[in-house]
Every structure is written in C-alpha cells, then in structure tokens.
Amino acid sequence: MNSDSDLQIAGDILEVPHLLQPPREHPATVAEFAGLARDIAADRSQWAHLVRYDATTRWYHRLRTGPGYEVWLLSWVPGQGSGRHDHGRSSGVLTVLEGTLTEHTPRGTRALAPGAQRVFAPGYVHEVVNDALEPAVSLHVYHPGLTEMPMHAAAAPHCEARPVTA
C-alpha cells in the first residue's frame, strides 16, 4: 500500500451517483445557514431595493421564510442599537451587509464590517449598535424562526474595593 491511510477510494466518487446526497432545497446545518446568508448578501438585487431607514426606530423586514427558519433584513441609522438581548430558543447568523456595527458581549466588543458574520446558539446574549457615522444594513437568519427576544439588564460595571491611603 502506498498510502498512509487504510481507506482508499477507487475511481471518481462523482461517478457513483448512489453515494452522493441530493442537494437540499433548504439549509439544515449551521454551515448551510451561514452559506445562505452569504449568498443573499452577495446578491444585492434580493435586498437593496427593500432597505428603508427610520430615524425613530430600527427598521426591519422579513425577507424570506423556509421550513423552520426566517431571514430578516435590518437597517440601523447612527446611534441605533438593539439593547442587550438573546434570541430565546433560536440560533442565528448575523451578517453585516453595509456599514459597520459594533457587537458587545460579556466576552468583549467587536466591530463588524461588511461581510462579517456572527453565528450564535440559543441563549447567546449580546447587544448590537451602530456606533459609526454612516447607516448600516444587516441580515439575520434565525432557526427556528424568532419567536422571542428576551431583553437583559445592562451589565454592571466592574467595581473593586481599594484600600484608602492617607
């Protein structure tokens, strides 16, 4: 045997149709949901004409639904934020389409530029804010579809007792 592996495939696996899985009509894995978000992001004709900006509240539009998932388009004018929240029993993929958003989590702060993606599990607590001077647009995929968004109190600042010196 001239391979370090005990497993070898004879011939071209693509020539054995019964070994190939049929392509799925709808995403079912985390990677497929992230891929769906990237595909939509890359095709501006699917979303750019729908974007609206509202100075009083974040604007949102349900772009697509499928079995057990939803895709939402959101816009953020400077200064708008989500508040500290989680997504209940839903997992999600957040993809920035235009502008820059800032994500605050218990683990730190991260700037999300166009093309950036965040994948999160149920119960993931974060706050998303447009700290920039330009509007932003983001795409959100939720599985299962979003039914709740519990809000959380802002994190208390870390206080430390220090000895008083005279």
Coordinates of N, CA and C in Angstrom, one line a residue:
M1 N 0.9 -1.2 0.0 CA 0.0 0.0 0.0 C 0.9 1.2 0.0
N2 N 0.7 2.2 -0.9 CA 1.5 3.4 -0.9 C 0.7 4.6 -0.4
S3 N 0.0 4.4 0.7 CA -0.8 5.5 1.3 C -0.7 5.3 2.8
D4 N -0.7 6.4 3.5 CA -0.7 6.4 5.0 C -2.1 6.0 5.5
S5 N -3.1 6.0 4.7 CA -4.4 5.7 5.1 C -4.9 4.3 4.7
D6 N -5.7 3.7 5.6 CA -6.2 2.3 5.2 C -7.4 2.5 4.3
L7 N -7.9 3.7 4.1 CA -9.1 3.9 3.3 C -8.7 4.5 2.0
Q8 N -9.0 3.8 0.9 CA -8.7 4.4 -0.4 C -10.0 4.3 -1.3
I9 N -10.2 5.2 -2.1 CA -11.4 5.2 -3.0 C -10.9 4.9 -4.4
A10 N -11.5 3.9 -4.9 CA -11.1 3.5 -6.3 C -12.0 4.3 -7.3
G11 N -11.4 5.0 -8.2 CA -12.2 5.7 -9.2 C -12.7 7.1 -8.7
D12 N -13.5 7.7 -9.4 CA -14.1 9.0 -9.1 C -15.4 8.9 -8.4
I13 N -15.5 9.4 -7.1 CA -16.7 9.3 -6.4 C -17.9 9.9 -7.0
L14 N -17.6 11.0 -7.9 CA -18.7 11.6 -8.6 C -19.3 10.8 -9.6
E15 N -18.7 9.7 -10.0 CA -19.2 8.8 -11.0 C -20.1 7.7 -10.3
V16 N -20.3 7.8 -9.0 CA -21.1 6.8 -8.3 C -22.3 7.5 -7.7
P17 N -23.3 7.8 -8.5 CA -24.4 8.7 -8.0 C -25.1 8.2 -6.8
H18 N -25.2 6.9 -6.5 CA -25.9 6.4 -5.3 C -25.1 6.8 -4.0
L19 N -23.9 7.2 -4.1 CA -23.1 7.6 -3.0 C -23.3 9.1 -2.7
L20 N -23.8 9.9 -3.6 CA -23.9 11.3 -3.4 C -25.3 11.6 -2.8
Q21 N -25.3 12.6 -1.9 CA -26.6 13.0 -1.3 C -27.2 14.0 -2.2
P22 N -28.5 14.0 -2.4 CA -29.1 15.0 -3.2 C -29.0 16.4 -2.6
P23 N -28.9 17.4 -3.4 CA -28.8 18.8 -2.8 C -30.1 19.1 -2.0
R24 N -29.9 19.8 -0.9 CA -31.1 20.2 -0.1 C -31.7 21.4 -0.7
E25 N -33.0 21.5 -0.6 CA -33.8 22.7 -1.1 C -33.6 23.8 0.0
H26 N -33.5 23.4 1.3 CA -33.4 24.4 2.3 C -32.2 24.0 3.2
P27 N -31.6 25.0 3.9 CA -30.5 24.8 4.8 C -30.9 24.0 6.0
A28 N -30.0 23.2 6.5 CA -30.3 22.4 7.7 C -29.2 22.4 8.7
T29 N -28.0 22.9 8.3 CA -26.9 22.9 9.3 C -26.4 24.3 9.5
V30 N -25.6 24.5 10.5 CA -25.0 25.9 10.8 C -24.3 26.4 9.5
A31 N -23.5 25.5 8.9 CA -22.7 25.9 7.8 C -23.6 26.3 6.6
E32 N -24.7 25.6 6.4 CA -25.7 25.9 5.3 C -26.4 27.2 5.6
F33 N -26.8 27.5 6.9 CA -27.4 28.8 7.2 C -26.4 29.9 7.0
A34 N -25.2 29.8 7.4 CA -24.2 30.8 7.1 C -24.0 31.0 5.6
G35 N -24.0 29.9 4.9 CA -23.9 30.0 3.4 C -25.1 30.7 2.8
L36 N -26.3 30.4 3.3 CA -27.5 31.1 2.8 C -27.3 32.6 3.0
A37 N -26.9 33.0 4.2 CA -26.7 34.4 4.5 C -25.6 35.0 3.5
R38 N -24.5 34.3 3.3 CA -23.5 34.8 2.4 C -24.0 35.0 0.9
D39 N -24.9 34.0 0.5 CA -25.4 34.0 -0.8 C -26.4 35.2 -1.0
I40 N -27.2 35.4 0.0 CA -28.1 36.6 -0.1 C -27.3 37.9 -0.1
A41 N -26.3 38.0 0.8 CA -25.5 39.2 0.9 C -24.9 39.5 -0.4
A42 N -24.4 38.5 -1.1 CA -23.7 38.7 -2.4 C -24.6 39.1 -3.5
D43 N -25.9 38.9 -3.4 CA -26.9 39.2 -4.4 C -27.7 40.4 -4.0
R44 N -27.2 41.6 -4.2 CA -27.8 42.9 -3.8 C -29.2 43.0 -4.3
S45 N -29.5 42.4 -5.5 CA -30.8 42.5 -6.1 C -31.9 41.9 -5.2
Q46 N -31.5 41.0 -4.3 CA -32.5 40.4 -3.4 C -32.9 41.3 -2.3
W47 N -32.1 42.3 -1.9 CA -32.4 43.1 -0.7 C -32.2 44.6 -0.8
A48 N -31.3 45.1 -1.7 CA -31.0 46.5 -1.6 C -32.2 47.4 -1.9
H49 N -33.1 47.0 -2.8 CA -34.3 47.9 -3.1 C -35.3 47.9 -1.9
L50 N -35.2 47.0 -1.0 CA -36.1 46.9 0.2 C -35.7 47.8 1.4
V51 N -34.5 48.1 1.5 CA -33.9 48.8 2.6 C -34.6 50.2 2.8
R52 N -35.0 50.5 4.0 CA -35.5 51.8 4.5 C -34.8 52.2 5.7
Y53 N -34.7 53.5 6.0 CA -34.1 54.0 7.2 C -35.1 54.8 8.0
D54 N -35.2 54.5 9.3 CA -36.1 55.2 10.1 C -35.4 55.8 11.3
A55 N -35.4 57.1 11.4 CA -34.7 57.8 12.5 C -35.2 57.5 13.9
T56 N -36.5 57.0 14.0 CA -37.1 56.8 15.3 C -36.9 55.4 15.8
T57 N -36.7 54.4 15.0 CA -36.6 53.0 15.4 C -35.8 52.2 14.3
R58 N -35.2 51.1 14.8 CA -34.6 50.2 13.8 C -35.7 49.7 12.8
W59 N -35.4 49.7 11.5 CA -36.3 49.2 10.5 C -36.0 47.8 10.3
Y60 N -37.0 46.9 10.0 CA -36.8 45.5 9.7 C -37.8 45.0 8.8
H61 N -37.4 44.0 8.0 CA -38.3 43.4 7.0 C -38.0 41.9 6.9
R62 N -39.0 41.1 7.0 CA -38.8 39.6 6.9 C -38.6 39.4 5.4
L63 N -37.5 38.9 5.0 CA -37.1 38.8 3.6 C -37.5 37.4 3.1
R64 N -37.4 36.4 3.9 CA -37.6 35.0 3.4 C -38.0 34.1 4.6
T65 N -38.8 33.1 4.3 CA -39.0 32.0 5.3 C -38.8 30.7 4.6
G66 N -38.5 29.7 5.4 CA -38.4 28.3 4.9 C -38.9 27.4 6.1
P67 N -38.8 26.1 5.9 CA -39.2 25.2 6.9 C -38.3 25.4 8.2
G68 N -38.9 26.1 9.2 CA -38.2 26.2 10.5 C -37.2 27.4 10.5
Y69 N -37.1 28.3 9.5 CA -36.2 29.4 9.6 C -36.8 30.6 9.0
E70 N -36.2 31.8 9.4 CA -36.6 33.1 8.8 C -35.4 33.9 8.5
V71 N -35.5 34.7 7.5 CA -34.4 35.6 7.2 C -34.9 37.1 7.3
W72 N -34.2 37.9 8.1 CA -34.7 39.3 8.3 C -33.6 40.2 7.8
L73 N -34.1 41.4 7.2 CA -33.2 42.5 6.8 C -33.4 43.6 7.8
L74 N -32.4 44.2 8.3 CA -32.5 45.3 9.3 C -31.6 46.5 8.8
S75 N -32.1 47.7 9.1 CA -31.3 48.9 8.9 C -31.1 49.6 10.2
W76 N -29.9 50.3 10.3 CA -29.5 50.9 11.5 C -29.0 52.3 11.2
V77 N -29.6 53.4 11.6 CA -29.0 54.7 11.5 C -28.0 54.9 12.6
P78 N -27.1 55.9 12.5 CA -26.1 56.1 13.6 C -26.8 56.3 14.9
G79 N -26.3 55.6 15.9 CA -26.8 55.7 17.3 C -27.8 54.6 17.6
Q80 N -28.4 53.9 16.6 CA -29.4 52.9 17.0 C -28.8 51.6 17.4
G81 N -29.5 51.0 18.4 CA -29.0 49.7 18.9 C -30.1 48.8 19.3
S82 N -29.7 47.6 19.5 CA -30.7 46.5 19.8 C -31.1 46.4 21.3
G83 N -30.3 47.0 22.2 CA -30.4 46.7 23.6 C -29.8 45.3 23.8
R84 N -29.5 45.0 25.1 CA -28.8 43.7 25.5 C -29.9 42.7 25.5
H85 N -29.8 41.6 24.7 CA -30.8 40.6 24.5 C -30.2 39.2 24.1
D86 N -31.1 38.2 24.1 CA -30.8 37.0 23.5 C -31.9 36.6 22.5
H87 N -31.9 35.4 21.9 CA -32.9 35.1 20.9 C -33.7 33.9 21.3
G88 N -33.9 33.7 22.6 CA -34.7 32.6 23.1 C -34.2 31.3 22.6
R89 N -35.0 30.5 22.1 CA -34.6 29.1 21.6 C -34.0 29.1 20.2
S90 N -33.9 30.3 19.6 CA -33.4 30.3 18.2 C -31.9 30.5 18.2
S91 N -31.3 29.8 17.2 CA -29.9 30.0 16.8 C -29.9 31.0 15.7
G92 N -28.8 31.6 15.4 CA -28.8 32.6 14.4 C -27.5 32.9 13.7
V93 N -27.6 33.6 12.6 CA -26.4 34.1 11.8 C -26.7 35.5 11.6
L94 N -25.8 36.4 12.0 CA -25.9 37.8 11.7 C -24.8 38.1 10.7
T95 N -25.2 38.8 9.6 CA -24.2 39.2 8.6 C -24.4 40.7 8.3
V96 N -23.3 41.4 8.3 CA -23.3 42.8 8.0 C -23.2 43.0 6.5
L97 N -24.2 43.7 5.9 CA -24.2 43.9 4.5 C -23.6 45.3 4.1
E98 N -23.9 46.3 4.9 CA -23.3 47.7 4.6 C -23.0 48.3 5.9
G99 N -22.1 49.2 5.9 CA -21.7 50.0 7.2 C -21.0 49.1 8.1
T100 N -20.9 49.6 9.4 CA -20.2 48.9 10.4 C -21.1 48.9 11.7
L101 N -21.2 47.7 12.3 CA -21.9 47.5 13.5 C -20.9 47.1 14.6
T102 N -21.3 47.4 15.9 CA -20.5 47.0 17.0 C -21.3 46.0 17.8
E103 N -20.7 44.9 18.1 CA -21.3 43.9 19.0 C -20.6 43.9 20.3
H104 N -21.5 44.0 21.4 CA -21.0 43.9 22.8 C -21.5 42.6 23.4
T105 N -20.6 41.9 23.9 CA -20.9 40.6 24.6 C -20.2 40.6 26.0
P106 N -20.5 39.7 26.8 CA -19.8 39.6 28.1 C -18.3 39.3 27.9
R107 N -17.9 38.8 26.7 CA -16.5 38.5 26.4 C -15.8 39.6 25.8
G108 N -16.5 40.7 25.4 CA -15.8 41.9 24.8 C -16.6 42.5 23.7
T109 N -15.9 43.4 23.0 CA -16.5 44.2 22.0 C -15.8 44.0 20.7
R110 N -16.6 43.9 19.6 CA -16.1 43.6 18.3 C -16.8 44.5 17.2
A111 N -16.0 45.1 16.4 CA -16.5 45.8 15.2 C -16.8 44.8 14.1
L112 N -17.9 45.0 13.5 CA -18.4 44.1 12.4 C -18.5 44.9 11.1
A113 N -17.6 44.7 10.2 CA -17.6 45.4 8.9 C -18.4 44.6 7.9
P114 N -18.6 45.2 6.7 CA -19.4 44.4 5.7 C -18.7 43.1 5.4
G115 N -19.6 42.1 5.4 CA -19.1 40.7 5.1 C -18.9 39.9 6.4
A116 N -18.8 40.6 7.6 CA -18.5 39.9 8.8 C -19.8 39.1 9.2
Q117 N -19.6 37.9 9.8 CA -20.7 37.1 10.2 C -20.4 36.7 11.7
R118 N -21.5 36.6 12.4 CA -21.5 36.1 13.8 C -22.6 35.0 13.8
V119 N -22.2 33.8 14.3 CA -23.1 32.7 14.4 C -23.3 32.4 15.9
F120 N -24.5 32.3 16.3 CA -24.8 32.1 17.8 C -25.8 31.1 18.0
A121 N -25.7 30.5 19.2 CA -26.6 29.5 19.7 C -27.7 30.1 20.6
P122 N -28.7 29.3 20.9 CA -29.8 29.8 21.7 C -29.2 30.3 23.1
G123 N -29.8 31.4 23.6 CA -29.3 31.9 24.8 C -28.1 32.9 24.7
Y124 N -27.5 33.1 23.6 CA -26.4 33.9 23.4 C -26.8 35.4 23.6
V125 N -26.2 36.0 24.6 CA -26.5 37.4 25.0 C -25.6 38.4 24.3
H126 N -26.1 39.4 23.6 CA -25.3 40.4 23.0 C -26.1 41.7 22.8
E127 N -25.4 42.7 22.5 CA -26.1 44.0 22.1 C -25.4 44.4 20.8
V128 N -26.1 44.9 19.8 CA -25.6 45.3 18.6 C -26.0 46.8 18.4
V129 N -24.9 47.6 18.1 CA -25.1 49.1 18.0 C -24.5 49.6 16.7
N130 N -25.1 50.6 16.1 CA -24.4 51.4 15.1 C -23.7 52.6 15.7
D131 N -22.4 52.4 16.0 CA -21.6 53.4 16.6 C -20.9 54.3 15.5
A132 N -21.1 54.0 14.3 CA -20.5 54.7 13.2 C -21.3 56.0 12.8
L133 N -20.8 56.7 11.9 CA -21.4 58.0 11.4 C -22.3 57.7 10.2
E134 N -22.2 56.5 9.6 CA -23.0 56.1 8.4 C -24.0 55.1 8.8
P135 N -25.1 55.0 8.0 CA -26.1 53.9 8.3 C -25.5 52.5 8.0
A136 N -26.1 51.5 8.5 CA -25.7 50.2 8.4 C -26.9 49.3 8.0
V137 N -26.6 48.2 7.3 CA -27.7 47.2 7.0 C -27.1 45.8 7.4
S138 N -28.0 45.0 8.0 CA -27.6 43.6 8.3 C -28.6 42.6 8.0
L139 N -28.2 41.4 7.9 CA -29.1 40.3 7.5 C -29.0 39.3 8.7
H140 N -30.2 38.8 9.1 CA -30.3 37.9 10.3 C -31.0 36.6 9.9
V141 N -30.5 35.5 10.1 CA -31.1 34.2 9.8 C -31.4 33.5 11.2
Y142 N -32.6 33.1 11.5 CA -32.9 32.5 12.7 C -33.5 31.1 12.5
H143 N -33.0 30.2 13.3 CA -33.6 28.8 13.2 C -33.7 28.3 14.6
P144 N -34.9 27.9 15.1 CA -36.1 28.1 14.4 C -36.5 29.6 14.3
G145 N -37.5 29.9 13.6 CA -37.9 31.3 13.4 C -38.0 32.0 14.8
L146 N -37.7 33.3 14.8 CA -37.6 34.0 16.0 C -39.0 34.2 16.6
T147 N -39.2 33.7 17.8 CA -40.5 33.9 18.5 C -40.4 34.7 19.8
E148 N -39.1 34.9 20.2 CA -38.9 35.8 21.4 C -37.6 36.4 21.4
M149 N -37.4 37.5 22.0 CA -36.1 38.2 22.1 C -36.1 38.8 23.5
P150 N -35.8 38.0 24.6 CA -35.7 38.5 25.9 C -34.7 39.6 26.1
M151 N -35.0 40.7 26.7 CA -34.1 41.7 27.0 C -33.4 41.5 28.3
H152 N -32.2 41.9 28.5 CA -31.4 41.8 29.7 C -30.9 43.1 30.2
A153 N -30.8 43.2 31.5 CA -30.3 44.5 32.1 C -28.9 44.7 31.6
A154 N -28.5 45.9 31.5 CA -27.1 46.3 31.2 C -26.2 45.7 32.2
A155 N -25.1 45.2 31.7 CA -24.1 44.7 32.6 C -23.6 45.7 33.6
A156 N -23.4 45.4 34.8 CA -22.9 46.3 35.9 C -21.4 46.5 35.7
P157 N -21.0 47.7 35.8 CA -19.5 47.9 35.7 C -18.8 47.2 36.8
H158 N -17.6 46.8 36.5 CA -16.8 46.1 37.5 C -16.2 47.0 38.5
C159 N -16.6 46.8 39.8 CA -16.1 47.7 40.9 C -15.1 46.9 41.7
E160 N -14.1 47.6 42.2 CA -13.1 46.9 43.0 C -12.9 47.7 44.3
A161 N -12.8 47.1 45.4 CA -12.6 47.8 46.6 C -11.1 48.1 46.7
R162 N -10.7 49.3 47.0 CA -9.3 49.7 47.1 C -9.1 50.2 48.5
P163 N -7.9 49.9 49.1 CA -7.6 50.4 50.4 C -7.4 52.0 50.4
V164 N -7.9 52.6 51.4 CA -7.7 54.1 51.5 C -6.3 54.4 52.1
T165 N -5.6 55.2 51.4 CA -4.3 55.6 51.9 C -4.3 57.1 52.3
A166 N -3.6 57.3 53.4 CA -3.6 58.7 53.9 C -2.6 59.5 53.3

